GROMACS .gro file of C-alpha atoms in nm:
model
  483
    1MET     CA    1  12.198   3.281   7.846
    2ALA     CA    2  12.097   3.057   7.548
    3ILE     CA    3  12.280   2.728   7.448
    4ASP     CA    4  12.590   2.802   7.280
    5THR     CA    5  12.547   2.700   6.909
    6HIS     CA    6  12.932   2.707   6.850
    7THR     CA    7  13.088   2.397   6.713
    8THR     CA    8  13.436   2.327   6.586
    9THR     CA    9  13.349   2.207   6.244
   10ALA     CA   10  13.393   2.555   6.069
   11PRO     CA   11  13.580   2.868   6.125
   12THR     CA   12  13.277   3.053   6.104
   13THR     CA   13  12.998   3.039   6.338
   14THR     CA   14  12.636   3.127   6.364
   15THR     CA   15  12.523   3.434   6.518
   16THR     CA   16  12.352   3.349   6.859
   17THR     CA   17  12.111   3.557   7.067
   18THR     CA   18  12.015   3.543   7.412
   19THR     CA   19  11.675   3.368   7.491
   20GLY     CA   20  11.654   3.322   7.840
   21PRO     CA   21  11.860   3.221   8.161
   22GLY     CA   22  12.011   2.879   8.158
   23ALA     CA   23  12.320   2.684   8.162
   24ALA     CA   24  12.542   2.650   7.834
   25ALA     CA   25  12.552   2.338   7.637
   26PRO     CA   26  12.850   2.103   7.725
   27ALA     CA   27  13.169   2.179   7.532
   28PRO     CA   28  13.254   1.944   7.252
   29GLY     CA   29  13.392   1.630   7.378
   30ASP     CA   30  13.163   1.627   7.697
   31GLU     CA   31  12.923   1.326   7.655
   32ARG     CA   32  12.687   1.456   7.928
   33LEU     CA   33  12.356   1.656   7.857
   34THR     CA   34  12.280   1.948   8.091
   35GLY     CA   35  11.932   1.986   8.221
   36ARG     CA   36  11.878   2.275   7.996
   37ALA     CA   37  12.026   2.057   7.694
   38LYS     CA   38  11.752   1.789   7.770
   39LEU     CA   39  11.469   2.031   7.762
   40VAL     CA   40  11.584   2.190   7.420
   41LEU     CA   41  11.619   1.823   7.264
   42PHE     CA   42  11.280   1.756   7.425
   43VAL     CA   43  11.126   2.045   7.231
   44LEU     CA   44  11.284   1.955   6.896
   45CYS     CA   45  11.239   1.603   6.914
   46ALA     CA   46  10.848   1.662   7.023
   47ALA     CA   47  10.810   1.877   6.734
   48GLN     CA   48  10.957   1.611   6.497
   49PHE     CA   49  10.753   1.336   6.654
   50MET     CA   50  10.441   1.538   6.591
   51VAL     CA   51  10.508   1.578   6.227
   52ALA     CA   52  10.589   1.211   6.206
   53LEU     CA   53  10.269   1.149   6.375
   54ASP     CA   54  10.079   1.333   6.118
   55PHE     CA   55  10.200   1.096   5.852
   56SER     CA   56  10.016   0.822   5.983
   57VAL     CA   57   9.774   0.899   6.245
   58LEU     CA   58   9.494   0.982   5.982
   59ASN     CA   59   9.571   0.665   5.759
   60VAL     CA   60   9.317   0.423   5.958
   61ALA     CA   61   9.062   0.713   5.989
   62LEU     CA   62   8.999   0.773   5.632
   63PRO     CA   63   8.689   0.551   5.575
   64ALA     CA   64   8.531   0.748   5.868
   65LEU     CA   65   8.646   1.084   5.751
   66GLY     CA   66   8.512   1.030   5.414
   67LYS     CA   67   8.161   0.928   5.530
   68ASP     CA   68   8.169   1.209   5.769
   69LEU     CA   69   8.280   1.489   5.506
   70GLY     CA   70   8.121   1.329   5.174
   71LEU     CA   71   8.451   1.259   5.042
   72SER     CA   72   8.435   0.985   4.770
   73GLN     CA   73   8.680   0.666   4.783
   74SER     CA   74   8.882   0.798   4.497
   75ALA     CA   75   8.907   1.149   4.634
   76LEU     CA   76   9.031   0.999   4.977
   77GLN     CA   77   9.385   1.025   4.854
   78TRP     CA   78   9.396   1.372   4.878
   79ALA     CA   79   9.356   1.366   5.233
   80VAL     CA   80   9.745   1.244   5.235
   81THR     CA   81   9.835   1.419   4.902
   82ALA     CA   82   9.742   1.749   5.028
   83PHE     CA   83   9.970   1.730   5.302
   84ALA     CA   84  10.251   1.555   5.105
   85LEU     CA   85  10.287   1.827   4.836
   86PRO     CA   86  10.378   2.113   5.042
   87SER     CA   87  10.570   1.911   5.323
   88GLY     CA   88  10.800   1.776   5.064
   89GLY     CA   89  10.793   2.061   4.801
   90PHE     CA   90  10.913   2.339   5.020
   91LEU     CA   91  11.158   2.189   5.248
   92LEU     CA   92  11.461   2.312   5.064
   93LEU     CA   93  11.326   2.661   5.044
   94PHE     CA   94  11.268   2.677   5.411
   95GLY     CA   95  11.563   2.534   5.519
   96ARG     CA   96  11.774   2.812   5.333
   97ILE     CA   97  11.529   3.081   5.443
   98ALA     CA   98  11.592   2.970   5.810
   99ASP     CA   99  11.965   3.002   5.756
  100LEU     CA  100  11.936   3.359   5.625
  101TYR     CA  101  11.684   3.493   5.871
  102GLY     CA  102  11.686   3.303   6.194
  103ARG     CA  103  11.628   2.927   6.249
  104LYS     CA  104  11.447   2.968   6.561
  105LYS     CA  105  11.210   3.237   6.427
  106LEU     CA  106  11.113   3.014   6.138
  107PHE     CA  107  11.060   2.719   6.374
  108LEU     CA  108  10.809   2.924   6.579
  109ILE     CA  109  10.616   3.019   6.277
  110GLY     CA  110  10.593   2.678   6.171
  111LEU     CA  111  10.483   2.542   6.492
  112ALA     CA  112  10.213   2.830   6.486
  113LEU     CA  113  10.094   2.759   6.151
  114PHE     CA  114  10.071   2.345   6.204
  115GLY     CA  115   9.875   2.404   6.523
  116THR     CA  116   9.637   2.653   6.350
  117ALA     CA  117   9.619   2.425   6.036
  118SER     CA  118   9.533   2.120   6.279
  119LEU     CA  119   9.260   2.329   6.435
  120LEU     CA  120   9.114   2.382   6.095
  121ALA     CA  121   9.127   2.008   5.995
  122THR     CA  122   8.977   1.931   6.352
  123LEU     CA  123   8.669   2.169   6.299
  124ALA     CA  124   8.618   2.109   5.896
  125TRP     CA  125   8.283   2.152   5.791
  126ASP     CA  126   8.334   2.015   5.422
  127PRO     CA  127   8.595   1.855   5.211
  128ALA     CA  128   8.756   2.191   5.100
  129SER     CA  129   8.806   2.317   5.451
  130PHE     CA  130   8.950   1.978   5.561
  131LEU     CA  131   9.196   1.972   5.270
  132ALA     CA  132   9.278   2.343   5.298
  133GLY     CA  133   9.375   2.254   5.657
  134ARG     CA  134   9.588   1.936   5.553
  135ALA     CA  135   9.744   2.166   5.315
  136LEU     CA  136   9.877   2.413   5.565
  137GLN     CA  137   9.972   2.146   5.785
  138GLY     CA  138  10.192   2.025   5.541
  139LEU     CA  139  10.334   2.380   5.473
  140GLY     CA  140  10.392   2.421   5.862
  141ALA     CA  141  10.574   2.077   5.846
  142ALA     CA  142  10.786   2.205   5.562
  143VAL     CA  143  10.921   2.481   5.802
  144ILE     CA  144  10.933   2.256   6.125
  145VAL     CA  145  11.147   1.952   5.974
  146PRO     CA  146  11.469   2.149   5.837
  147THR     CA  147  11.454   2.420   6.101
  148GLY     CA  148  11.425   2.185   6.397
  149MET     CA  149  11.696   1.962   6.258
  150SER     CA  150  11.924   2.257   6.196
  151LEU     CA  151  11.854   2.388   6.551
  152LEU     CA  152  11.963   2.042   6.665
  153THR     CA  153  12.283   2.005   6.460
  154THR     CA  154  12.395   2.357   6.550
  155THR     CA  155  12.297   2.328   6.916
  156PHE     CA  156  12.483   1.987   6.995
  157PRO     CA  157  12.844   1.987   6.892
  158GLU     CA  158  12.967   1.727   6.657
  159GLY     CA  159  13.070   1.409   6.815
  160PRO     CA  160  12.896   1.180   7.088
  161LEU     CA  161  12.669   1.469   7.175
  162ARG     CA  162  12.545   1.509   6.854
  163ASP     CA  163  12.514   1.119   6.794
  164LYS     CA  164  12.308   1.106   7.115
  165ALA     CA  165  12.066   1.382   6.991
  166ILE     CA  166  12.024   1.282   6.632
  167GLY     CA  167  11.979   0.896   6.775
  168ILE     CA  168  11.692   1.023   7.026
  169SER     CA  169  11.530   1.225   6.727
  170GLY     CA  170  11.556   0.932   6.480
  171THR     CA  171  11.400   0.699   6.713
  172LEU     CA  172  11.117   0.924   6.797
  173LEU     CA  173  11.079   0.980   6.418
  174SER     CA  174  11.040   0.604   6.363
  175LEU     CA  175  10.806   0.572   6.677
  176GLY     CA  176  10.601   0.853   6.529
  177PHE     CA  177  10.511   0.655   6.218
  178THR     CA  178  10.424   0.342   6.412
  179ILE     CA  179  10.257   0.491   6.706
  180GLY     CA  180  10.045   0.696   6.452
  181MET     CA  181   9.903   0.382   6.307
  182VAL     CA  182   9.802   0.231   6.634
  183LEU     CA  183   9.685   0.563   6.791
  184GLY     CA  184   9.470   0.630   6.498
  185GLY     CA  185   9.284   0.339   6.504
  186VAL     CA  186   9.207   0.349   6.875
  187MET     CA  187   9.101   0.727   6.875
  188THR     CA  188   8.907   0.672   6.573
  189ASP     CA  189   8.703   0.417   6.708
  190THR     CA  190   8.651   0.573   7.062
  191LEU     CA  191   8.673   0.965   6.992
  192GLY     CA  192   8.619   0.988   6.622
  193TRP     CA  193   8.837   1.090   6.358
  194ARG     CA  194   8.875   1.455   6.446
  195SER     CA  195   9.020   1.357   6.753
  196THR     CA  196   9.340   1.268   6.550
  197MET     CA  197   9.362   1.622   6.430
  198ALA     CA  198   9.311   1.778   6.770
  199LEU     CA  199   9.576   1.593   6.917
  200LEU     CA  200   9.807   1.735   6.667
  201SER     CA  201   9.673   2.104   6.755
  202VAL     CA  202   9.724   2.033   7.125
  203THR     CA  203  10.094   1.909   7.073
  204ALA     CA  204  10.175   2.210   6.865
  205VAL     CA  205  10.029   2.451   7.131
  206ILE     CA  206  10.249   2.267   7.394
  207VAL     CA  207  10.572   2.282   7.201
  208LEU     CA  208  10.510   2.631   7.098
  209ALA     CA  209  10.446   2.742   7.465
  210LEU     CA  210  10.807   2.582   7.573
  211ALA     CA  211  11.032   2.658   7.281
  212PRO     CA  212  11.066   3.033   7.286
  213GLY     CA  213  11.239   3.045   7.627
  214LEU     CA  214  11.462   2.736   7.540
  215LEU     CA  215  11.577   2.754   7.206
  216PRO     CA  216  11.882   2.953   7.094
  217GLU     CA  217  11.861   3.181   6.763
  218SER     CA  218  12.118   3.109   6.489
  219ARG     CA  219  12.172   3.214   6.160
  220THR     CA  220  12.431   3.273   5.899
  221PRO     CA  221  12.643   3.588   5.992
  222ASP     CA  222  12.601   3.724   5.658
  223ARG     CA  223  12.279   3.758   5.435
  224PRO     CA  224  12.343   3.687   5.071
  225ARG     CA  225  12.041   3.710   4.853
  226LEU     CA  226  11.774   3.450   4.832
  227ASP     CA  227  11.823   3.232   4.523
  228VAL     CA  228  11.482   3.291   4.371
  229PRO     CA  229  11.502   3.118   4.052
  230GLY     CA  230  11.644   2.823   4.230
  231ALA     CA  231  11.366   2.809   4.477
  232VAL     CA  232  11.108   2.830   4.201
  233THR     CA  233  11.262   2.547   4.004
  234VAL     CA  234  11.318   2.316   4.289
  235THR     CA  235  11.000   2.370   4.468
  236GLY     CA  236  10.817   2.359   4.135
  237GLY     CA  237  11.007   2.021   4.061
  238LEU     CA  238  10.935   1.868   4.392
  239LEU     CA  239  10.576   1.981   4.385
  240ALA     CA  240  10.529   1.794   4.040
  241LEU     CA  241  10.724   1.491   4.129
  242ILE     CA  242  10.529   1.402   4.447
  243TYR     CA  243  10.185   1.487   4.297
  244SER     CA  244  10.286   1.255   3.999
  245LEU     CA  245  10.385   0.972   4.230
  246SER     CA  246  10.111   1.030   4.501
  247SER     CA  247   9.873   1.014   4.183
  248ALA     CA  248  10.017   0.681   4.049
  249ALA     CA  249   9.985   0.513   4.412
  250GLN     CA  250   9.623   0.558   4.356
  251ARG     CA  251   9.554   0.531   3.971
  252GLY     CA  252   9.882   0.368   3.844
  253PHE     CA  253  10.089   0.547   3.569
  254GLY     CA  254   9.841   0.518   3.302
  255GLY     CA  255   9.694   0.876   3.315
  256VAL     CA  256   9.836   1.164   3.108
  257ASP     CA  257   9.838   1.398   3.401
  258VAL     CA  258  10.085   1.141   3.600
  259TRP     CA  259  10.327   1.117   3.309
  260GLY     CA  260  10.301   1.482   3.244
  261THR     CA  261  10.363   1.621   3.602
  262LEU     CA  262  10.646   1.335   3.624
  263LEU     CA  263  10.790   1.487   3.321
  264ALA     CA  264  10.751   1.840   3.403
  265GLY     CA  265  10.926   1.775   3.777
  266LEU     CA  266  11.210   1.616   3.623
  267ALA     CA  267  11.255   1.896   3.382
  268LEU     CA  268  11.233   2.144   3.634
  269LEU     CA  269  11.479   1.969   3.854
  270VAL     CA  270  11.721   1.963   3.573
  271ALA     CA  271  11.669   2.344   3.533
  272PHE     CA  272  11.735   2.387   3.898
  273ALA     CA  273  12.066   2.219   3.847
  274VAL     CA  274  12.147   2.456   3.561
  275VAL     CA  275  12.078   2.764   3.778
  276GLU     CA  276  12.255   2.635   4.084
  277SER     CA  277  12.574   2.601   3.859
  278LYS     CA  278  12.538   2.948   3.774
  279THR     CA  279  12.429   3.163   4.058
  280ALA     CA  280  12.646   3.359   4.301
  281ALA     CA  281  12.457   3.245   4.599
  282PRO     CA  282  12.285   2.897   4.530
  283LEU     CA  283  12.012   2.738   4.713
  284VAL     CA  284  12.215   2.436   4.707
  285SER     CA  285  12.576   2.410   4.673
  286LEU     CA  286  12.663   2.186   4.388
  287PRO     CA  287  13.020   2.136   4.529
  288MET     CA  288  12.840   2.018   4.850
  289LEU     CA  289  12.662   1.759   4.652
  290LYS     CA  290  13.008   1.648   4.525
  291ARG     CA  291  13.101   1.542   4.868
  292ARG     CA  292  13.104   1.172   4.887
  293THR     CA  293  12.943   1.180   5.237
  294ILE     CA  294  12.651   1.388   5.123
  295ALA     CA  295  12.592   1.240   4.821
  296TRP     CA  296  12.602   0.872   4.892
  297GLY     CA  297  12.469   0.950   5.259
  298ASN     CA  298  12.126   1.066   5.084
  299VAL     CA  299  12.109   0.767   4.842
  300GLY     CA  300  12.124   0.551   5.169
  301GLY     CA  301  11.871   0.755   5.323
  302LEU     CA  302  11.657   0.765   5.007
  303VAL     CA  303  11.656   0.401   4.989
  304THR     CA  304  11.595   0.319   5.347
  305PHE     CA  305  11.306   0.559   5.370
  306SER     CA  306  11.148   0.423   5.025
  307MET     CA  307  11.182   0.080   5.079
  308MET     CA  308  11.085   0.046   5.454
  309SER     CA  309  10.765   0.250   5.369
  310THR     CA  310  10.682  -0.011   5.094
  311VAL     CA  311  10.725  -0.291   5.337
  312ILE     CA  312  10.489  -0.146   5.577
  313PHE     CA  313  10.229  -0.074   5.295
  314VAL     CA  314  10.220  -0.436   5.158
  315LEU     CA  315  10.241  -0.603   5.506
  316THR     CA  316   9.925  -0.390   5.599
  317LEU     CA  317   9.754  -0.553   5.307
  318TYR     CA  318   9.889  -0.901   5.354
  319LEU     CA  319   9.786  -0.903   5.718
  320GLN     CA  320   9.437  -0.773   5.664
  321GLU     CA  321   9.342  -0.906   5.331
  322THR     CA  322   9.549  -1.221   5.323
  323LEU     CA  323   9.548  -1.348   5.676
  324GLY     CA  324   9.206  -1.170   5.784
  325LEU     CA  325   9.339  -0.977   6.075
  326SER     CA  326   9.151  -0.692   6.214
  327SER     CA  327   9.322  -0.327   6.229
  328PHE     CA  328   9.362  -0.349   6.594
  329GLN     CA  329   9.549  -0.686   6.541
  330THR     CA  330   9.756  -0.526   6.263
  331GLY     CA  331   9.823  -0.224   6.464
  332LEU     CA  332   9.973  -0.455   6.743
  333VAL     CA  333  10.202  -0.617   6.487
  334PHE     CA  334  10.348  -0.245   6.414
  335GLY     CA  335  10.330  -0.174   6.787
  336VAL     CA  336  10.603  -0.453   6.818
  337GLN     CA  337  10.799  -0.293   6.528
  338GLY     CA  338  10.779   0.035   6.726
  339VAL     CA  339  10.910  -0.136   7.052
  340ALA     CA  340  11.203  -0.285   6.861
  341SER     CA  341  11.290   0.068   6.698
  342ALA     CA  342  11.283   0.217   7.023
  343PHE     CA  343  11.503  -0.041   7.149
  344ALA     CA  344  11.739  -0.003   6.866
  345GLY     CA  345  11.780   0.362   6.894
  346SER     CA  346  11.888   0.333   7.249
  347PHE     CA  347  12.188   0.178   7.144
  348ALA     CA  348  12.244   0.298   6.799
  349PRO     CA  349  12.470   0.583   6.910
  350LYS     CA  350  12.707   0.349   7.097
  351VAL     CA  351  12.724   0.133   6.759
  352ILE     CA  352  12.820   0.453   6.544
  353GLY     CA  353  13.057   0.567   6.805
  354ARG     CA  354  13.227   0.214   6.770
  355PHE     CA  355  13.215   0.187   6.394
  356GLY     CA  356  13.145   0.529   6.262
  357ALA     CA  357  12.838   0.669   6.086
  358ARG     CA  358  12.962   0.525   5.741
  359ARG     CA  359  13.007   0.166   5.832
  360THR     CA  360  12.685   0.168   6.031
  361LEU     CA  361  12.482   0.296   5.755
  362VAL     CA  362  12.637   0.027   5.517
  363GLY     CA  363  12.571  -0.228   5.771
  364SER     CA  364  12.236  -0.112   5.883
  365LEU     CA  365  12.136  -0.118   5.503
  366LEU     CA  366  12.260  -0.478   5.477
  367GLY     CA  367  12.045  -0.587   5.787
  368GLN     CA  368  11.716  -0.425   5.642
  369GLY     CA  369  11.777  -0.605   5.316
  370LEU     CA  370  11.816  -0.932   5.462
  371PHE     CA  371  11.524  -0.933   5.709
  372THR     CA  372  11.329  -0.795   5.434
  373ALA     CA  373  11.423  -1.090   5.244
  374ALA     CA  374  11.327  -1.297   5.558
  375LEU     CA  375  10.966  -1.187   5.502
  376LEU     CA  376  10.932  -1.404   5.185
  377ALA     CA  377  10.921  -1.695   5.426
  378VAL     CA  378  10.541  -1.575   5.528
  379GLY     CA  379  10.262  -1.814   5.406
  380ALA     CA  380   9.928  -1.764   5.243
  381GLU     CA  381   9.736  -1.896   5.527
  382SER     CA  382   9.963  -1.822   5.832
  383GLY     CA  383  10.277  -1.602   5.868
  384ALA     CA  384  10.186  -1.322   6.138
  385LEU     CA  385  10.454  -1.432   6.369
  386VAL     CA  386  10.720  -1.449   6.092
  387ALA     CA  387  10.605  -1.115   5.990
  388THR     CA  388  10.613  -0.952   6.328
  389VAL     CA  389  10.949  -1.093   6.390
  390ALA     CA  390  11.141  -1.005   6.060
  391VAL     CA  391  10.985  -0.652   6.009
  392SER     CA  392  11.074  -0.566   6.376
  393VAL     CA  393  11.438  -0.673   6.309
  394ALA     CA  394  11.443  -0.502   5.970
  395SER     CA  395  11.301  -0.171   6.133
  396MET     CA  396  11.586  -0.192   6.375
  397PHE     CA  397  11.826  -0.193   6.114
  398HIS     CA  398  11.624   0.090   5.925
  399LEU     CA  399  11.648   0.294   6.234
  400GLY     CA  400  12.027   0.259   6.255
  401ALA     CA  401  12.037   0.377   5.882
  402ILE     CA  402  11.811   0.666   5.970
  403ILE     CA  403  12.034   0.802   6.232
  404SER     CA  404  12.375   0.705   6.049
  405TYR     CA  405  12.278   0.854   5.718
  406GLY     CA  406  12.182   1.179   5.901
  407LEU     CA  407  12.526   1.209   6.084
  408THR     CA  408  12.708   1.102   5.770
  409VAL     CA  409  12.556   1.392   5.558
  410THR     CA  410  12.570   1.662   5.845
  411SER     CA  411  12.927   1.574   5.972
  412GLY     CA  412  13.172   1.818   5.890
  413VAL     CA  413  12.918   2.062   5.735
  414PRO     CA  414  12.989   2.433   5.869
  415ASP     CA  415  12.716   2.592   6.065
  416GLU     CA  416  12.613   2.821   5.814
  417GLU     CA  417  12.547   2.557   5.580
  418GLN     CA  418  12.371   2.325   5.811
  419GLY     CA  419  12.020   2.427   5.690
  420LEU     CA  420  12.122   2.345   5.321
  421ALA     CA  421  12.266   2.010   5.475
  422THR     CA  422  11.969   1.909   5.679
  423GLY     CA  423  11.731   2.044   5.436
  424LEU     CA  424  11.875   1.759   5.175
  425VAL     CA  425  11.844   1.503   5.456
  426THR     CA  426  11.472   1.613   5.520
  427THR     CA  427  11.392   1.639   5.156
  428THR     CA  428  11.542   1.301   5.089
  429GLN     CA  429  11.322   1.177   5.387
  430GLN     CA  430  11.001   1.298   5.251
  431VAL     CA  431  11.079   1.204   4.895
  432GLY     CA  432  11.168   0.870   5.015
  433ILE     CA  433  10.851   0.825   5.212
  434THR     CA  434  10.658   0.934   4.897
  435ILE     CA  435  10.796   0.737   4.603
  436GLY     CA  436  10.829   0.406   4.750
  437ILE     CA  437  10.460   0.286   4.744
  438PRO     CA  438  10.360   0.422   4.396
  439LEU     CA  439  10.701   0.256   4.251
  440LEU     CA  440  10.668  -0.069   4.417
  441GLY     CA  441  10.346  -0.087   4.613
  442VAL     CA  442  10.129  -0.079   4.295
  443LEU     CA  443  10.274  -0.408   4.193
  444ALA     CA  444  10.103  -0.593   4.488
  445THR     CA  445   9.777  -0.458   4.391
  446THR     CA  446   9.767  -0.503   4.021
  447GLN     CA  447   9.859  -0.881   4.024
  448ALA     CA  448   9.595  -1.156   4.000
  449SER     CA  449   9.684  -1.304   4.366
  450LEU     CA  450   9.752  -1.029   4.620
  451PHE     CA  451   9.970  -1.274   4.827
  452ASP     CA  452  10.196  -1.338   4.483
  453GLY     CA  453  10.200  -0.967   4.445
  454VAL     CA  454  10.328  -0.904   4.821
  455ARG     CA  455  10.586  -1.137   4.753
  456THR     CA  456  10.703  -1.013   4.445
  457VAL     CA  457  10.730  -0.662   4.606
  458LEU     CA  458  10.895  -0.782   4.925
  459ALA     CA  459  11.156  -0.969   4.672
  460ILE     CA  460  11.239  -0.667   4.466
  461ASP     CA  461  11.228  -0.438   4.781
  462ALA     CA  462  11.515  -0.649   4.953
  463ALA     CA  463  11.723  -0.676   4.644
  464ILE     CA  464  11.729  -0.285   4.599
  465VAL     CA  465  11.828  -0.229   4.969
  466LEU     CA  466  12.096  -0.487   4.946
  467ALA     CA  467  12.240  -0.327   4.605
  468ALA     CA  468  12.221   0.004   4.769
  469ALA     CA  469  12.420  -0.115   5.065
  470VAL     CA  470  12.702  -0.237   4.834
  471LEU     CA  471  12.698   0.093   4.620
  472VAL     CA  472  12.701   0.304   4.920
  473GLY     CA  473  12.983   0.122   5.077
  474LEU     CA  474  13.165   0.183   4.746
  475GLY     CA  475  13.063   0.530   4.726
  476LEU     CA  476  13.169   0.618   5.062
  477GLY     CA  477  13.477   0.429   5.025
  478GLY     CA  478  13.671   0.203   5.272
  479ARG     CA  479  13.818   0.460   5.509
  480THR     CA  480  13.868   0.379   5.866
  481LYS     CA  481  13.786   0.713   5.995
  482LYS     CA  482  13.485   0.725   6.208
  483ALA     CA  483  13.271   0.955   6.051
   0.00000   0.00000   0.00000
């Protein structure tokens, strides 16, 4: 029997089909994970870890990749942008399709697509074939991320079990980014850049082999018509927005195409809001966005992801360009950060259980902002130790924010709307990762002194996070309920 997806958060439950023998999931209130539940969690977390790894594992390999395939320095950005466009642009659409037609089914399709695309990128013979592989990887990720999160939240009942599951998932998500930076450098130096893509292909095959017999199927009991106008406007708007900001990260905001796509993206998102207010079966329920937990939870998520990605970007510049550290030494700094994040992930669910997800979110943002400000103590000639300690502690609070904002947004949402809620969570995550560097990181590289530019960015970054902590705290209200 498949793991029961029934929860107590809504009167209507998802439809569940049998996928194989095994024990049922623990009942709500039982804090123990059964052996089968642990395997399900492993599969879902492995898939999320794989996608997170893909975001960073290729970064340090770009110079070697460019020389091998003949990609110019200016064209290397497309190795990142080709993945970011579909992975961010199609999240909401695939999250809703999974709600309607089966989350497990879409999850398996996404894994197969991601693995095939990774193989194409591994065997790429010219820039076009490589970029095609990267784009298909991004499309696969856009399927895996929201369906994987929906399967997690519908499999594990709201309460301690879900807190624990999302805590583990958030820890591995953070570790995926960090490990990718270290692993990418080691694999590129020893095995070549193609090994980074081959690793992703092998991981996808392993997860795909385990998933069919473990994961339960779930979907909404009825199948309303897909909101095609909403899908077109939100997907087009997100694609244009991500393209413009990714281009700005490389060339600044001076290009006509950057401003043109930025304005087009914003116009399409406004049109999306209008469409959703008038359609009978919206892709995103506007009343859902009016819930304080969903609106302010996503604000917190957007800030924590965008500002921490900016910190990592400017610290990489500072450690290598200002202090002269090698890529390997820089990777070790972020390796310490990864260990600290893993440590934070082990006790974050207990903190959330004690203080509630909302309070933990606000407190985590405050901690992230304060320790980002502590990075201003680094010097022009020394500061690696200060940077290591401060960014590691800031990342611990960052991980607390990741876990608590995911719980804040998805708690109390009916199973039939979990795809919508988790689609918003993952879209916030992807957009946050994308917009931070072009909005702030460019300040570090355009000033006369890189060190002064880094300090300017860190100061603004800390101020934004601290301001967000205050606003999110006020927005969520001072309720004592642990939710």
